[in-house]
Amino acid sequence: MTLDHPSKSRNGRQHRRYLARRLEILRAAGREFRARGFVETGMRDIAEAAALSPANLYNYFRGKHEILFFCQDSSLDRMIAALEKARRAKTSAAARLRLVIVSHLRCLLDEVEGSAAHLLTSALPARQQRYLVAKRDRYELGVRNLITSGMRTGEFASGDAALVARAMLGALNWSVQWFRPDGQMTAEEIAENLADYLIRGLLAKAESFKQFAVQREMPRIVRRHASDDMRNRVVAG
């Protein structure tokens, strides 16, 4: 059995605190970007929203463009990870695509990563723009391939998979313009309902949606029963 050196453990804790603080700054920056707009938001505004001095803020980010790049890069990482998980899933094309749609919306509407700035890639320097666009194109190609797979098996209506993928992603990305955290629907509810709507429009047979809906509802029922059972145990204890 080996024990970690005290300095190694201490450095690990410091690194985790550093990363947690960066996420707090991203949350504050996202609120400011939404309220003021990216161009009108200054580092001093972000520092004040994050309860930091401007000098201390520069210990975490060198400027607001770095914050925006970090937001978008980490968002794309999350989306690509969800895409890879969907590709490996042993289930229907509809279920795989639905996983991607829900994950995409959860990521976009997540206040932590300030994804309201998702459409502001043009505000970044050219080198960072090229990097993000290449990463985004790789993600779009993966979504297109999922749609193509469903069309080949006859699960989805035949059509132009590239056009369908772009229309779908465009609709999802636009949600950052109209979503309000204090609105009638939560981000989770919007993700679930919009995913159903988009999948329904792709299915080759209308009756297929009923079967898909039953398959999709089962994990929710299981989770809900597990949650109820856990609460009952807590009360009984």
Short mmCIF file of C-alpha atoms in Angstrom, two decimals:
data_model
loop_
_atom_site.label_atom_id
_atom_site.label_comp_id
_atom_site.label_asym_id
_atom_site.label_seq_id
_atom_site.Cartn_x
_atom_site.Cartn_y
_atom_site.Cartn_z
CA MET A 1 0.00 0.00 0.00
CA THR A 2 1.36 3.42 -0.97
CA LEU A 3 0.51 6.73 0.61
CA ASP A 4 0.36 10.01 -1.28
CA HIS A 5 2.97 12.55 -0.33
CA PRO A 6 1.40 15.43 1.69
CA SER A 7 2.55 18.00 -0.87
CA LYS A 8 0.98 15.97 -3.69
CA SER A 9 -2.36 15.81 -1.88
CA ARG A 10 -2.17 19.51 -1.11
CA ASN A 11 -1.44 20.33 -4.75
CA GLY A 12 -4.40 18.16 -5.80
CA ARG A 13 -6.75 20.03 -3.51
CA GLN A 14 -5.42 23.37 -4.71
CA HIS A 15 -5.92 22.34 -8.33
CA ARG A 16 -9.52 21.26 -7.64
CA ARG A 17 -10.21 24.58 -5.90
CA TYR A 18 -8.67 26.40 -8.86
CA LEU A 19 -10.91 24.56 -11.33
CA ALA A 20 -13.98 25.13 -9.15
CA ARG A 21 -13.20 28.85 -9.02
CA ARG A 22 -12.87 28.97 -12.81
CA LEU A 23 -16.34 27.42 -13.12
CA GLU A 24 -17.73 30.04 -10.73
CA ILE A 25 -16.19 32.74 -12.91
CA LEU A 26 -17.72 31.14 -16.01
CA ARG A 27 -21.12 31.20 -14.34
CA ALA A 28 -20.73 34.89 -13.53
CA ALA A 29 -19.40 35.66 -17.02
CA GLY A 30 -22.32 33.83 -18.62
CA ARG A 31 -24.79 35.98 -16.69
CA GLU A 32 -22.98 39.15 -17.70
CA PHE A 33 -22.72 38.10 -21.36
CA ARG A 34 -26.47 37.44 -21.42
CA ALA A 35 -27.37 40.68 -19.66
CA ARG A 36 -24.93 43.10 -21.32
CA GLY A 37 -23.76 41.35 -24.46
CA PHE A 38 -20.22 40.10 -25.03
CA VAL A 39 -18.88 43.34 -26.52
CA GLU A 40 -20.25 45.52 -23.72
CA THR A 41 -19.03 43.24 -20.92
CA GLY A 42 -15.65 44.11 -19.41
CA MET A 43 -13.35 42.14 -17.16
CA ARG A 44 -14.22 44.52 -14.34
CA ASP A 45 -17.92 43.61 -14.77
CA ILE A 46 -17.08 39.91 -14.64
CA ALA A 47 -14.83 40.37 -11.60
CA GLU A 48 -17.59 42.20 -9.72
CA ALA A 49 -20.16 39.53 -10.61
CA ALA A 50 -17.75 36.82 -9.43
CA ALA A 51 -16.92 38.69 -6.20
CA LEU A 52 -13.27 39.06 -7.18
CA SER A 53 -10.92 41.97 -7.60
CA PRO A 54 -9.99 42.64 -11.25
CA ALA A 55 -6.37 41.78 -10.42
CA ASN A 56 -7.38 38.43 -8.90
CA LEU A 57 -9.55 37.60 -11.91
CA TYR A 58 -6.46 37.70 -14.13
CA ASN A 59 -5.00 34.84 -12.08
CA TYR A 60 -7.69 32.64 -13.66
CA PHE A 61 -8.23 34.13 -17.13
CA ARG A 62 -6.12 36.54 -19.15
CA GLY A 63 -9.13 38.21 -20.71
CA LYS A 64 -12.78 37.82 -21.66
CA HIS A 65 -11.86 36.25 -24.99
CA GLU A 66 -10.13 33.43 -23.11
CA ILE A 67 -13.28 33.01 -21.00
CA LEU A 68 -15.42 32.81 -24.13
CA PHE A 69 -13.05 30.32 -25.75
CA PHE A 70 -13.03 28.15 -22.63
CA CYS A 71 -16.85 28.23 -22.55
CA GLN A 72 -17.20 27.08 -26.11
CA ASP A 73 -14.36 24.56 -26.07
CA SER A 74 -15.63 22.82 -22.94
CA SER A 75 -19.20 22.88 -24.31
CA LEU A 76 -18.05 21.17 -27.49
CA ASP A 77 -16.15 18.60 -25.43
CA ARG A 78 -19.36 17.76 -23.57
CA MET A 79 -21.34 17.49 -26.80
CA ILE A 80 -18.76 15.27 -28.48
CA ALA A 81 -18.61 13.02 -25.39
CA ALA A 82 -22.43 12.63 -25.54
CA LEU A 83 -22.20 11.90 -29.26
CA GLU A 84 -19.63 9.15 -28.67
CA LYS A 85 -21.80 7.65 -25.92
CA ALA A 86 -24.80 7.64 -28.28
CA ARG A 87 -22.81 5.99 -31.07
CA ARG A 88 -21.83 3.12 -28.76
CA ALA A 89 -25.36 2.59 -27.41
CA LYS A 90 -27.04 -0.67 -28.42
CA THR A 91 -30.43 0.84 -29.15
CA SER A 92 -32.53 2.40 -31.92
CA ALA A 93 -31.40 5.30 -34.08
CA ALA A 94 -34.17 7.41 -32.54
CA ALA A 95 -32.95 6.72 -28.99
CA ARG A 96 -29.34 7.47 -29.93
CA LEU A 97 -30.26 10.72 -31.65
CA ARG A 98 -32.51 11.71 -28.76
CA LEU A 99 -29.61 11.30 -26.33
CA VAL A 100 -27.55 13.68 -28.45
CA ILE A 101 -30.36 16.26 -28.70
CA VAL A 102 -31.07 16.27 -24.96
CA SER A 103 -27.36 16.47 -24.10
CA HIS A 104 -26.88 19.28 -26.63
CA LEU A 105 -29.65 21.39 -25.11
CA ARG A 106 -28.59 20.72 -21.53
CA CYS A 107 -25.13 21.92 -22.46
CA LEU A 108 -26.33 25.03 -24.30
CA LEU A 109 -28.66 26.10 -21.51
CA ASP A 110 -26.20 25.33 -18.72
CA GLU A 111 -25.43 28.60 -16.96
CA VAL A 112 -22.08 27.26 -15.70
CA GLU A 113 -20.44 27.38 -19.09
CA GLY A 114 -22.04 30.61 -20.22
CA SER A 115 -23.27 28.98 -23.38
CA ALA A 116 -25.48 31.94 -24.18
CA ALA A 117 -22.30 33.04 -25.91
CA HIS A 118 -22.36 29.91 -28.06
CA LEU A 119 -23.10 31.85 -31.25
CA LEU A 120 -20.37 34.45 -30.70
CA THR A 121 -17.45 32.54 -32.21
CA SER A 122 -16.76 35.49 -34.53
CA ALA A 123 -15.73 37.55 -31.50
CA LEU A 124 -12.65 35.34 -31.04
CA PRO A 125 -9.24 35.65 -32.70
CA ALA A 126 -8.94 33.88 -36.06
CA ARG A 127 -6.77 31.00 -34.76
CA GLN A 128 -9.24 30.14 -31.99
CA GLN A 129 -12.14 30.50 -34.43
CA ARG A 130 -10.58 27.95 -36.79
CA TYR A 131 -9.99 25.51 -33.94
CA LEU A 132 -13.59 25.74 -32.69
CA VAL A 133 -15.11 25.60 -36.19
CA ALA A 134 -13.14 22.42 -36.98
CA LYS A 135 -14.31 20.86 -33.71
CA ARG A 136 -17.91 21.95 -34.38
CA ASP A 137 -17.76 20.49 -37.90
CA ARG A 138 -16.59 17.15 -36.48
CA TYR A 139 -19.55 17.17 -34.12
CA GLU A 140 -21.98 18.08 -36.90
CA LEU A 141 -20.64 15.23 -39.05
CA GLY A 142 -21.27 12.81 -36.18
CA VAL A 143 -24.87 13.97 -35.84
CA ARG A 144 -25.33 13.67 -39.60
CA ASN A 145 -24.00 10.11 -39.50
CA LEU A 146 -26.53 9.17 -36.81
CA ILE A 147 -29.34 10.51 -38.99
CA THR A 148 -27.95 8.75 -42.07
CA SER A 149 -27.86 5.47 -40.13
CA GLY A 150 -31.54 5.82 -39.22
CA MET A 151 -32.45 6.60 -42.83
CA ARG A 152 -30.59 3.54 -44.11
CA THR A 153 -32.45 1.19 -41.78
CA GLY A 154 -35.79 2.78 -42.67
CA GLU A 155 -36.39 4.04 -39.13
CA PHE A 156 -36.16 7.65 -40.31
CA ALA A 157 -37.85 9.04 -43.41
CA SER A 158 -35.41 9.28 -46.31
CA GLY A 159 -33.99 12.69 -47.17
CA ASP A 160 -30.88 14.86 -47.16
CA ALA A 161 -29.16 13.95 -43.89
CA ALA A 162 -26.82 16.98 -44.05
CA LEU A 163 -29.76 19.35 -44.45
CA VAL A 164 -31.69 17.67 -41.64
CA ALA A 165 -28.67 17.81 -39.31
CA ARG A 166 -28.08 21.52 -39.98
CA ALA A 167 -31.75 22.39 -39.54
CA MET A 168 -31.88 20.43 -36.28
CA LEU A 169 -28.69 21.93 -34.87
CA GLY A 170 -29.80 25.39 -35.92
CA ALA A 171 -33.06 24.98 -34.01
CA LEU A 172 -31.21 23.73 -30.93
CA ASN A 173 -28.60 26.50 -31.01
CA TRP A 174 -31.26 29.19 -31.32
CA SER A 175 -32.67 28.17 -27.95
CA VAL A 176 -30.01 30.29 -26.24
CA GLN A 177 -31.75 33.36 -27.66
CA TRP A 178 -35.15 32.72 -26.13
CA PHE A 179 -34.51 30.52 -23.08
CA ARG A 180 -35.04 32.19 -19.70
CA PRO A 181 -33.95 30.40 -16.50
CA ASP A 182 -36.99 31.89 -14.72
CA GLY A 183 -39.43 30.88 -17.48
CA GLN A 184 -42.34 28.45 -17.26
CA MET A 185 -40.22 25.46 -18.36
CA THR A 186 -36.88 24.34 -16.98
CA ALA A 187 -33.95 23.59 -19.26
CA GLU A 188 -34.54 19.88 -18.58
CA GLU A 189 -38.20 20.10 -19.63
CA ILE A 190 -37.35 22.03 -22.77
CA ALA A 191 -34.67 19.48 -23.69
CA GLU A 192 -37.04 16.52 -23.23
CA ASN A 193 -39.99 18.07 -25.10
CA LEU A 194 -38.00 19.51 -27.98
CA ALA A 195 -36.20 16.19 -28.43
CA ASP A 196 -39.56 14.42 -28.74
CA TYR A 197 -40.77 16.97 -31.27
CA LEU A 198 -37.69 16.69 -33.47
CA ILE A 199 -37.59 12.89 -33.34
CA ARG A 200 -41.30 12.64 -34.20
CA GLY A 201 -40.66 14.62 -37.37
CA LEU A 202 -37.93 12.24 -38.49
CA LEU A 203 -39.64 8.89 -37.96
CA ALA A 204 -40.73 7.11 -41.12
CA LYS A 205 -43.88 5.69 -39.50
CA ALA A 206 -46.13 7.64 -37.17
CA GLU A 207 -46.87 4.57 -35.04
CA SER A 208 -43.15 4.17 -34.43
CA PHE A 209 -43.26 7.15 -32.08
CA LYS A 210 -45.65 5.37 -29.73
CA GLN A 211 -43.25 2.47 -29.40
CA PHE A 212 -40.32 4.86 -28.99
CA ALA A 213 -42.19 6.86 -26.32
CA VAL A 214 -42.80 3.69 -24.28
CA GLN A 215 -39.14 2.71 -24.50
CA ARG A 216 -38.09 6.23 -23.48
CA GLU A 217 -40.50 6.38 -20.54
CA MET A 218 -39.30 3.17 -18.87
CA PRO A 219 -35.98 4.58 -17.56
CA ARG A 220 -37.88 7.57 -16.11
CA ILE A 221 -40.29 5.25 -14.28
CA VAL A 222 -37.41 3.19 -12.92
CA ARG A 223 -35.57 6.32 -11.74
CA ARG A 224 -38.73 7.71 -10.14
CA HIS A 225 -39.46 4.47 -8.28
CA ALA A 226 -35.84 4.24 -7.13
CA SER A 227 -36.02 7.81 -5.87
CA ASP A 228 -39.30 7.14 -4.03
CA ASP A 229 -37.84 3.99 -2.47
CA MET A 230 -34.80 5.91 -1.27
CA ARG A 231 -36.98 8.62 0.31
CA ASN A 232 -39.07 5.96 2.06
CA ARG A 233 -35.94 4.39 3.49
CA VAL A 234 -34.76 7.75 4.78
CA VAL A 235 -38.12 8.41 6.45
CA ALA A 236 -38.23 4.90 7.91
CA GLY A 237 -34.70 5.31 9.24
#
